[in-house]
Tab-separated table of C-alpha atoms in Angstrom:
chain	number	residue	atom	x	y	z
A	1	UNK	CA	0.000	0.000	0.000
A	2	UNK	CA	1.592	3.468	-1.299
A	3	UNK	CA	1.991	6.308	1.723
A	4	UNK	CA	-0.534	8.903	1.975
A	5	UNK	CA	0.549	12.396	2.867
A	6	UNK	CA	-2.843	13.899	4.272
A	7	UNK	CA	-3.251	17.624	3.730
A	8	UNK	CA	-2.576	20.137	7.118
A	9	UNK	CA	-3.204	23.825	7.323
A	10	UNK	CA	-0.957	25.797	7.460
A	11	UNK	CA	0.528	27.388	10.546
A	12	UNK	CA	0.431	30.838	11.320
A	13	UNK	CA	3.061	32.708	13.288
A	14	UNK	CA	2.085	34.095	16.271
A	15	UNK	CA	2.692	37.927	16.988
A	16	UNK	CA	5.218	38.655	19.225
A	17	UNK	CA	4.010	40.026	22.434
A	18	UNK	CA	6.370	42.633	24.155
A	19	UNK	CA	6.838	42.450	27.776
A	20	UNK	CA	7.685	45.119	30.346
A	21	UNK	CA	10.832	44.328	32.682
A	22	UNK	CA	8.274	42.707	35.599
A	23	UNK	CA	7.898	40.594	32.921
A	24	UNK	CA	4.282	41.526	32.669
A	25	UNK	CA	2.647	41.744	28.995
A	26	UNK	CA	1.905	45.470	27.382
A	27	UNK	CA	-0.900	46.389	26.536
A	28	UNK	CA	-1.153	48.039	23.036
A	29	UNK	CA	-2.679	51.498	22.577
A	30	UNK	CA	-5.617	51.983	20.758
A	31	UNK	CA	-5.258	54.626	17.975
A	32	UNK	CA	-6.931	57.933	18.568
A	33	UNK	CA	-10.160	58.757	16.976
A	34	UNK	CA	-10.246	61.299	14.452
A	35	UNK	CA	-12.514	63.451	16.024
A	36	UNK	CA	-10.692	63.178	18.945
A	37	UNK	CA	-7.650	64.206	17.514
A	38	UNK	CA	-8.999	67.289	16.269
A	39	UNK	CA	-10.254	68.138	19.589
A	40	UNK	CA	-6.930	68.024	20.950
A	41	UNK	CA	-4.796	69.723	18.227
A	42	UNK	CA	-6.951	72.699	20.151
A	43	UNK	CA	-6.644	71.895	23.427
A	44	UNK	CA	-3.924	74.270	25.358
A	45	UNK	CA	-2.664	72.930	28.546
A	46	UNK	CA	-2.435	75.451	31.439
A	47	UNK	CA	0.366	76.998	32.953
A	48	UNK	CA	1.508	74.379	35.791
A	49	UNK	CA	1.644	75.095	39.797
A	50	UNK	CA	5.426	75.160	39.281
A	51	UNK	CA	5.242	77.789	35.926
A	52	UNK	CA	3.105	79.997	37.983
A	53	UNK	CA	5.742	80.372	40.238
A	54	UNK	CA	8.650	82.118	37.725
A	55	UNK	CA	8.806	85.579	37.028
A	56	UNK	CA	7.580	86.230	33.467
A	57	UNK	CA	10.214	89.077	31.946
A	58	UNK	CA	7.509	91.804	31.695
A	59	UNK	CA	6.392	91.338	35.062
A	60	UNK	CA	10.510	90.846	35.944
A	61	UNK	CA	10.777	94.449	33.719
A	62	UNK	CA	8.490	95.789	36.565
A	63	UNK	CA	10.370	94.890	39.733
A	64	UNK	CA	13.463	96.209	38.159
A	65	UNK	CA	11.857	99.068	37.023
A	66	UNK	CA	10.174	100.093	40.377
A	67	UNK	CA	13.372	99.545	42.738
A	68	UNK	CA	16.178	101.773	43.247
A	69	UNK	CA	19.105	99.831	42.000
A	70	UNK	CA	20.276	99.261	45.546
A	71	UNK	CA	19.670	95.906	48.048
A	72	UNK	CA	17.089	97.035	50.877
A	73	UNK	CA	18.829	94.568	53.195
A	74	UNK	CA	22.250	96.015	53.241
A	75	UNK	CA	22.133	99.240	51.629
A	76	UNK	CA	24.728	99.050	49.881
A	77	UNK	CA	25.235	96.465	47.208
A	78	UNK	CA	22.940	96.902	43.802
A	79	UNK	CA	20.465	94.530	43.908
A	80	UNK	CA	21.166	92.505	41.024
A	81	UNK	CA	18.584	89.410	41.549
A	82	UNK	CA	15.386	88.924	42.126
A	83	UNK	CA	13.310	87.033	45.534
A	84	UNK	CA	10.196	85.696	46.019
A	85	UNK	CA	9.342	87.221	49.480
A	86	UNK	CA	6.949	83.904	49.781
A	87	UNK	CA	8.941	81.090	48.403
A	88	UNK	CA	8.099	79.091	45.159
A	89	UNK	CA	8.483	75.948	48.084
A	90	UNK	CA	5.496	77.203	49.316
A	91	UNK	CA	3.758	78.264	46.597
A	92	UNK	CA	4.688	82.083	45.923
A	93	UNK	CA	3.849	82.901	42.285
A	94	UNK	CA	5.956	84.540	40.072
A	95	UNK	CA	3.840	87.876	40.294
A	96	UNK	CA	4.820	91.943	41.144
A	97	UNK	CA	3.911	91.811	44.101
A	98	UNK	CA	6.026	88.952	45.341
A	99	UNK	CA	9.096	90.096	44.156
A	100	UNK	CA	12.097	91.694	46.015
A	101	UNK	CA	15.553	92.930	44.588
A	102	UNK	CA	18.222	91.999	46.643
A	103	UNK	CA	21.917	91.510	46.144
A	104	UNK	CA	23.247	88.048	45.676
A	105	UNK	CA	24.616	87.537	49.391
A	106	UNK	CA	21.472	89.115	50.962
A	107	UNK	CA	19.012	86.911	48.756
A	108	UNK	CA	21.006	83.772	49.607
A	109	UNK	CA	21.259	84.642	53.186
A	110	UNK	CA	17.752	85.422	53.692
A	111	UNK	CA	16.503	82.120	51.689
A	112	UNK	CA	18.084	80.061	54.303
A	113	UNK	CA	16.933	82.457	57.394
A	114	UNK	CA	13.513	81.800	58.291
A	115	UNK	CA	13.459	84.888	60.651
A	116	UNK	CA	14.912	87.136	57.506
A	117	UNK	CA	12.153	85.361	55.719
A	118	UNK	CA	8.979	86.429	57.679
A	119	UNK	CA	10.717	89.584	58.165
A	120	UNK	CA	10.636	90.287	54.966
A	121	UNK	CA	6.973	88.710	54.094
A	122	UNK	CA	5.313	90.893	56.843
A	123	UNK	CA	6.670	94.116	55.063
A	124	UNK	CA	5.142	92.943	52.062
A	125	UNK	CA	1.882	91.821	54.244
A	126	UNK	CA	1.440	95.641	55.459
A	127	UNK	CA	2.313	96.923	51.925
A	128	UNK	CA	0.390	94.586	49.589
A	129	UNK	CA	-2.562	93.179	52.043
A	130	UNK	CA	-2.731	89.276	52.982
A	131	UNK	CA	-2.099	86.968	50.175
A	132	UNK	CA	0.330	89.075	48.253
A	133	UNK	CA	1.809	86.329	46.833
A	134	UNK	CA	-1.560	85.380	45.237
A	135	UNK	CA	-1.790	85.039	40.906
A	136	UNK	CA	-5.201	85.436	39.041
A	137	UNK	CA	-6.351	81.774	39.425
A	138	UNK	CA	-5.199	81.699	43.218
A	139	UNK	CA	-7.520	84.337	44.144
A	140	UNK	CA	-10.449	82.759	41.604
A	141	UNK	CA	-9.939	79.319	44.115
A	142	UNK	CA	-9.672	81.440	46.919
A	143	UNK	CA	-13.071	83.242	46.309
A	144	UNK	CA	-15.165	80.091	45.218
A	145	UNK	CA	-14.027	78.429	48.738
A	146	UNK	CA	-14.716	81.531	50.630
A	147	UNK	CA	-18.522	81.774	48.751
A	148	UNK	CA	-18.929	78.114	49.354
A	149	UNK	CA	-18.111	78.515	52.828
A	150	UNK	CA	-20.291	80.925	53.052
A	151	UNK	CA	-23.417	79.418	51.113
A	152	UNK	CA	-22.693	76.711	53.898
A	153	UNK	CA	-22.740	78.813	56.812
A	154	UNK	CA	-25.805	80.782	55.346
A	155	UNK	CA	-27.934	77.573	55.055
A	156	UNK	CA	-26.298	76.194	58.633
A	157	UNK	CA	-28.090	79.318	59.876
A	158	UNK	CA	-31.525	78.850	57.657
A	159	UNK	CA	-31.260	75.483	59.206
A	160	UNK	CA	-30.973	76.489	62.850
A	161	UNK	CA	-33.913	78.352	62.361
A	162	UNK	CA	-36.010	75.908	61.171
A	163	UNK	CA	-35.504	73.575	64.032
A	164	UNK	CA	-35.734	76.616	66.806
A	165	UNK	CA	-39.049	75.291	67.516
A	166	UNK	CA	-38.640	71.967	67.700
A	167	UNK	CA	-34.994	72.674	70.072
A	168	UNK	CA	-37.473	74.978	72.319
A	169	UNK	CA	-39.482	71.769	72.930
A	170	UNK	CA	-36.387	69.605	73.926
A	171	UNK	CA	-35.391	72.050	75.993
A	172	UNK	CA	-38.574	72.344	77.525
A	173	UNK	CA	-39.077	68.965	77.904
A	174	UNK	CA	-35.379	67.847	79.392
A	175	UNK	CA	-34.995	70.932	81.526
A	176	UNK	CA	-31.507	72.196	79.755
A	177	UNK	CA	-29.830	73.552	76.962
A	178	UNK	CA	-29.376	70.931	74.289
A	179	UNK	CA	-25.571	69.711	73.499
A	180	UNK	CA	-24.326	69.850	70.232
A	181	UNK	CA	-24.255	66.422	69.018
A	182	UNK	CA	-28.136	66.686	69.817
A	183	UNK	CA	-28.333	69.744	67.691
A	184	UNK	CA	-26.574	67.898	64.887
A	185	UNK	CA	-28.721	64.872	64.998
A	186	UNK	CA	-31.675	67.474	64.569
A	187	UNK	CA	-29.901	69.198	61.508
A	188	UNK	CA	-29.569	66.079	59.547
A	189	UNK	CA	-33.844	65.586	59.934
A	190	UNK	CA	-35.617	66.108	56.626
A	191	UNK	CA	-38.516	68.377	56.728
A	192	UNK	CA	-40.896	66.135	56.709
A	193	UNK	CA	-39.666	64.253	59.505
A	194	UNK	CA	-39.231	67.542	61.673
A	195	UNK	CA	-42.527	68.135	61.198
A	196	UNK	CA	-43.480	64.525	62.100
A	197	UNK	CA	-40.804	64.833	65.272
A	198	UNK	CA	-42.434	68.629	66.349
A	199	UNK	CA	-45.849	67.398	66.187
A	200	UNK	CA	-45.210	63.957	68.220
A	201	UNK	CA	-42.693	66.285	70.930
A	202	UNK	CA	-45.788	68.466	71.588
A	203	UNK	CA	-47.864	65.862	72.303
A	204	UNK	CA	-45.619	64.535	74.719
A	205	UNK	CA	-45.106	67.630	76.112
A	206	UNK	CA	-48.996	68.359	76.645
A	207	UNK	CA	-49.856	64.971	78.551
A	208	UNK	CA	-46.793	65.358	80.414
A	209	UNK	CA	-48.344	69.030	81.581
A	210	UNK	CA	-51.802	67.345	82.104
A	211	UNK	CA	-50.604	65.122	84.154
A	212	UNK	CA	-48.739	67.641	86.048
A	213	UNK	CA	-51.827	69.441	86.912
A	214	UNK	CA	-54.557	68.547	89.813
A	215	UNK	CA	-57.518	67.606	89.711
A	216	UNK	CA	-60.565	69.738	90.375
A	217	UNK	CA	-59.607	72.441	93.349
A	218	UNK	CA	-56.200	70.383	94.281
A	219	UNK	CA	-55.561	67.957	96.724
A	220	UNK	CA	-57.173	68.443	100.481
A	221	UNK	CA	-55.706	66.544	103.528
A	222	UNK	CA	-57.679	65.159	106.233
Protein backbone atom coordinates (compact mmCIF):
# COMPACT_ATOMS: atom_id res chain seq x y z
CA UNK A 1 0.00 0.00 0.00
CA UNK A 2 1.59 3.47 -1.30
CA UNK A 3 1.99 6.31 1.72
CA UNK A 4 -0.53 8.90 1.98
CA UNK A 5 0.55 12.40 2.87
CA UNK A 6 -2.84 13.90 4.27
CA UNK A 7 -3.25 17.62 3.73
CA UNK A 8 -2.58 20.14 7.12
CA UNK A 9 -3.20 23.82 7.32
CA UNK A 10 -0.96 25.80 7.46
CA UNK A 11 0.53 27.39 10.55
CA UNK A 12 0.43 30.84 11.32
CA UNK A 13 3.06 32.71 13.29
CA UNK A 14 2.08 34.09 16.27
CA UNK A 15 2.69 37.93 16.99
CA UNK A 16 5.22 38.65 19.23
CA UNK A 17 4.01 40.03 22.43
CA UNK A 18 6.37 42.63 24.16
CA UNK A 19 6.84 42.45 27.78
CA UNK A 20 7.69 45.12 30.35
CA UNK A 21 10.83 44.33 32.68
CA UNK A 22 8.27 42.71 35.60
CA UNK A 23 7.90 40.59 32.92
CA UNK A 24 4.28 41.53 32.67
CA UNK A 25 2.65 41.74 29.00
CA UNK A 26 1.90 45.47 27.38
CA UNK A 27 -0.90 46.39 26.54
CA UNK A 28 -1.15 48.04 23.04
CA UNK A 29 -2.68 51.50 22.58
CA UNK A 30 -5.62 51.98 20.76
CA UNK A 31 -5.26 54.63 17.98
CA UNK A 32 -6.93 57.93 18.57
CA UNK A 33 -10.16 58.76 16.98
CA UNK A 34 -10.25 61.30 14.45
CA UNK A 35 -12.51 63.45 16.02
CA UNK A 36 -10.69 63.18 18.94
CA UNK A 37 -7.65 64.21 17.51
CA UNK A 38 -9.00 67.29 16.27
CA UNK A 39 -10.25 68.14 19.59
CA UNK A 40 -6.93 68.02 20.95
CA UNK A 41 -4.80 69.72 18.23
CA UNK A 42 -6.95 72.70 20.15
CA UNK A 43 -6.64 71.90 23.43
CA UNK A 44 -3.92 74.27 25.36
CA UNK A 45 -2.66 72.93 28.55
CA UNK A 46 -2.43 75.45 31.44
CA UNK A 47 0.37 77.00 32.95
CA UNK A 48 1.51 74.38 35.79
CA UNK A 49 1.64 75.10 39.80
CA UNK A 50 5.43 75.16 39.28
CA UNK A 51 5.24 77.79 35.93
CA UNK A 52 3.10 80.00 37.98
CA UNK A 53 5.74 80.37 40.24
CA UNK A 54 8.65 82.12 37.73
CA UNK A 55 8.81 85.58 37.03
CA UNK A 56 7.58 86.23 33.47
CA UNK A 57 10.21 89.08 31.95
CA UNK A 58 7.51 91.80 31.69
CA UNK A 59 6.39 91.34 35.06
CA UNK A 60 10.51 90.85 35.94
CA UNK A 61 10.78 94.45 33.72
CA UNK A 62 8.49 95.79 36.56
CA UNK A 63 10.37 94.89 39.73
CA UNK A 64 13.46 96.21 38.16
CA UNK A 65 11.86 99.07 37.02
CA UNK A 66 10.17 100.09 40.38
CA UNK A 67 13.37 99.54 42.74
CA UNK A 68 16.18 101.77 43.25
CA UNK A 69 19.11 99.83 42.00
CA UNK A 70 20.28 99.26 45.55
CA UNK A 71 19.67 95.91 48.05
CA UNK A 72 17.09 97.04 50.88
CA UNK A 73 18.83 94.57 53.20
CA UNK A 74 22.25 96.01 53.24
CA UNK A 75 22.13 99.24 51.63
CA UNK A 76 24.73 99.05 49.88
CA UNK A 77 25.23 96.47 47.21
CA UNK A 78 22.94 96.90 43.80
CA UNK A 79 20.46 94.53 43.91
CA UNK A 80 21.17 92.50 41.02
CA UNK A 81 18.58 89.41 41.55
CA UNK A 82 15.39 88.92 42.13
CA UNK A 83 13.31 87.03 45.53
CA UNK A 84 10.20 85.70 46.02
CA UNK A 85 9.34 87.22 49.48
CA UNK A 86 6.95 83.90 49.78
CA UNK A 87 8.94 81.09 48.40
CA UNK A 88 8.10 79.09 45.16
CA UNK A 89 8.48 75.95 48.08
CA UNK A 90 5.50 77.20 49.32
CA UNK A 91 3.76 78.26 46.60
CA UNK A 92 4.69 82.08 45.92
CA UNK A 93 3.85 82.90 42.28
CA UNK A 94 5.96 84.54 40.07
CA UNK A 95 3.84 87.88 40.29
CA UNK A 96 4.82 91.94 41.14
CA UNK A 97 3.91 91.81 44.10
CA UNK A 98 6.03 88.95 45.34
CA UNK A 99 9.10 90.10 44.16
CA UNK A 100 12.10 91.69 46.02
CA UNK A 101 15.55 92.93 44.59
CA UNK A 102 18.22 92.00 46.64
CA UNK A 103 21.92 91.51 46.14
CA UNK A 104 23.25 88.05 45.68
CA UNK A 105 24.62 87.54 49.39
CA UNK A 106 21.47 89.12 50.96
CA UNK A 107 19.01 86.91 48.76
CA UNK A 108 21.01 83.77 49.61
CA UNK A 109 21.26 84.64 53.19
CA UNK A 110 17.75 85.42 53.69
CA UNK A 111 16.50 82.12 51.69
CA UNK A 112 18.08 80.06 54.30
CA UNK A 113 16.93 82.46 57.39
CA UNK A 114 13.51 81.80 58.29
CA UNK A 115 13.46 84.89 60.65
CA UNK A 116 14.91 87.14 57.51
CA UNK A 117 12.15 85.36 55.72
CA UNK A 118 8.98 86.43 57.68
CA UNK A 119 10.72 89.58 58.16
CA UNK A 120 10.64 90.29 54.97
CA UNK A 121 6.97 88.71 54.09
CA UNK A 122 5.31 90.89 56.84
CA UNK A 123 6.67 94.12 55.06
CA UNK A 124 5.14 92.94 52.06
CA UNK A 125 1.88 91.82 54.24
CA UNK A 126 1.44 95.64 55.46
CA UNK A 127 2.31 96.92 51.93
CA UNK A 128 0.39 94.59 49.59
CA UNK A 129 -2.56 93.18 52.04
CA UNK A 130 -2.73 89.28 52.98
CA UNK A 131 -2.10 86.97 50.18
CA UNK A 132 0.33 89.08 48.25
CA UNK A 133 1.81 86.33 46.83
CA UNK A 134 -1.56 85.38 45.24
CA UNK A 135 -1.79 85.04 40.91
CA UNK A 136 -5.20 85.44 39.04
CA UNK A 137 -6.35 81.77 39.43
CA UNK A 138 -5.20 81.70 43.22
CA UNK A 139 -7.52 84.34 44.14
CA UNK A 140 -10.45 82.76 41.60
CA UNK A 141 -9.94 79.32 44.12
CA UNK A 142 -9.67 81.44 46.92
CA UNK A 143 -13.07 83.24 46.31
CA UNK A 144 -15.17 80.09 45.22
CA UNK A 145 -14.03 78.43 48.74
CA UNK A 146 -14.72 81.53 50.63
CA UNK A 147 -18.52 81.77 48.75
CA UNK A 148 -18.93 78.11 49.35
CA UNK A 149 -18.11 78.52 52.83
CA UNK A 150 -20.29 80.92 53.05
CA UNK A 151 -23.42 79.42 51.11
CA UNK A 152 -22.69 76.71 53.90
CA UNK A 153 -22.74 78.81 56.81
CA UNK A 154 -25.80 80.78 55.35
CA UNK A 155 -27.93 77.57 55.06
CA UNK A 156 -26.30 76.19 58.63
CA UNK A 157 -28.09 79.32 59.88
CA UNK A 158 -31.52 78.85 57.66
CA UNK A 159 -31.26 75.48 59.21
CA UNK A 160 -30.97 76.49 62.85
CA UNK A 161 -33.91 78.35 62.36
CA UNK A 162 -36.01 75.91 61.17
CA UNK A 163 -35.50 73.57 64.03
CA UNK A 164 -35.73 76.62 66.81
CA UNK A 165 -39.05 75.29 67.52
CA UNK A 166 -38.64 71.97 67.70
CA UNK A 167 -34.99 72.67 70.07
CA UNK A 168 -37.47 74.98 72.32
CA UNK A 169 -39.48 71.77 72.93
CA UNK A 170 -36.39 69.61 73.93
CA UNK A 171 -35.39 72.05 75.99
CA UNK A 172 -38.57 72.34 77.52
CA UNK A 173 -39.08 68.96 77.90
CA UNK A 174 -35.38 67.85 79.39
CA UNK A 175 -35.00 70.93 81.53
CA UNK A 176 -31.51 72.20 79.75
CA UNK A 177 -29.83 73.55 76.96
CA UNK A 178 -29.38 70.93 74.29
CA UNK A 179 -25.57 69.71 73.50
CA UNK A 180 -24.33 69.85 70.23
CA UNK A 181 -24.26 66.42 69.02
CA UNK A 182 -28.14 66.69 69.82
CA UNK A 183 -28.33 69.74 67.69
CA UNK A 184 -26.57 67.90 64.89
CA UNK A 185 -28.72 64.87 65.00
CA UNK A 186 -31.68 67.47 64.57
CA UNK A 187 -29.90 69.20 61.51
CA UNK A 188 -29.57 66.08 59.55
CA UNK A 189 -33.84 65.59 59.93
CA UNK A 190 -35.62 66.11 56.63
CA UNK A 191 -38.52 68.38 56.73
CA UNK A 192 -40.90 66.13 56.71
CA UNK A 193 -39.67 64.25 59.50
CA UNK A 194 -39.23 67.54 61.67
CA UNK A 195 -42.53 68.14 61.20
CA UNK A 196 -43.48 64.53 62.10
CA UNK A 197 -40.80 64.83 65.27
CA UNK A 198 -42.43 68.63 66.35
CA UNK A 199 -45.85 67.40 66.19
CA UNK A 200 -45.21 63.96 68.22
CA UNK A 201 -42.69 66.28 70.93
CA UNK A 202 -45.79 68.47 71.59
CA UNK A 203 -47.86 65.86 72.30
CA UNK A 204 -45.62 64.54 74.72
CA UNK A 205 -45.11 67.63 76.11
CA UNK A 206 -49.00 68.36 76.65
CA UNK A 207 -49.86 64.97 78.55
CA UNK A 208 -46.79 65.36 80.41
CA UNK A 209 -48.34 69.03 81.58
CA UNK A 210 -51.80 67.35 82.10
CA UNK A 211 -50.60 65.12 84.15
CA UNK A 212 -48.74 67.64 86.05
CA UNK A 213 -51.83 69.44 86.91
CA UNK A 214 -54.56 68.55 89.81
CA UNK A 215 -57.52 67.61 89.71
CA UNK A 216 -60.56 69.74 90.37
CA UNK A 217 -59.61 72.44 93.35
CA UNK A 218 -56.20 70.38 94.28
CA UNK A 219 -55.56 67.96 96.72
CA UNK A 220 -57.17 68.44 100.48
CA UNK A 221 -55.71 66.54 103.53
CA UNK A 222 -57.68 65.16 106.23
Amino acid sequence: MEHQTFWKPEKKAKEQKSYSSLGKAKKEKKPTPEWKKDVLAHHQKGQSSKDRCEFKDDVLSEIIAESDGICPACKNAPSTTTHHVMPKGRKGRGVKTNGLRMCWPCHDTTQTNEELLQYWISVFRDKYGDRFWFDEKDWEEHNHKQNKQMQIEKEKAERKQQIKPVMDLLTAAAGRSLRANEIRLLETFEDKEMTVFASMMADVLGKAQEEQQPFGYGHFYD
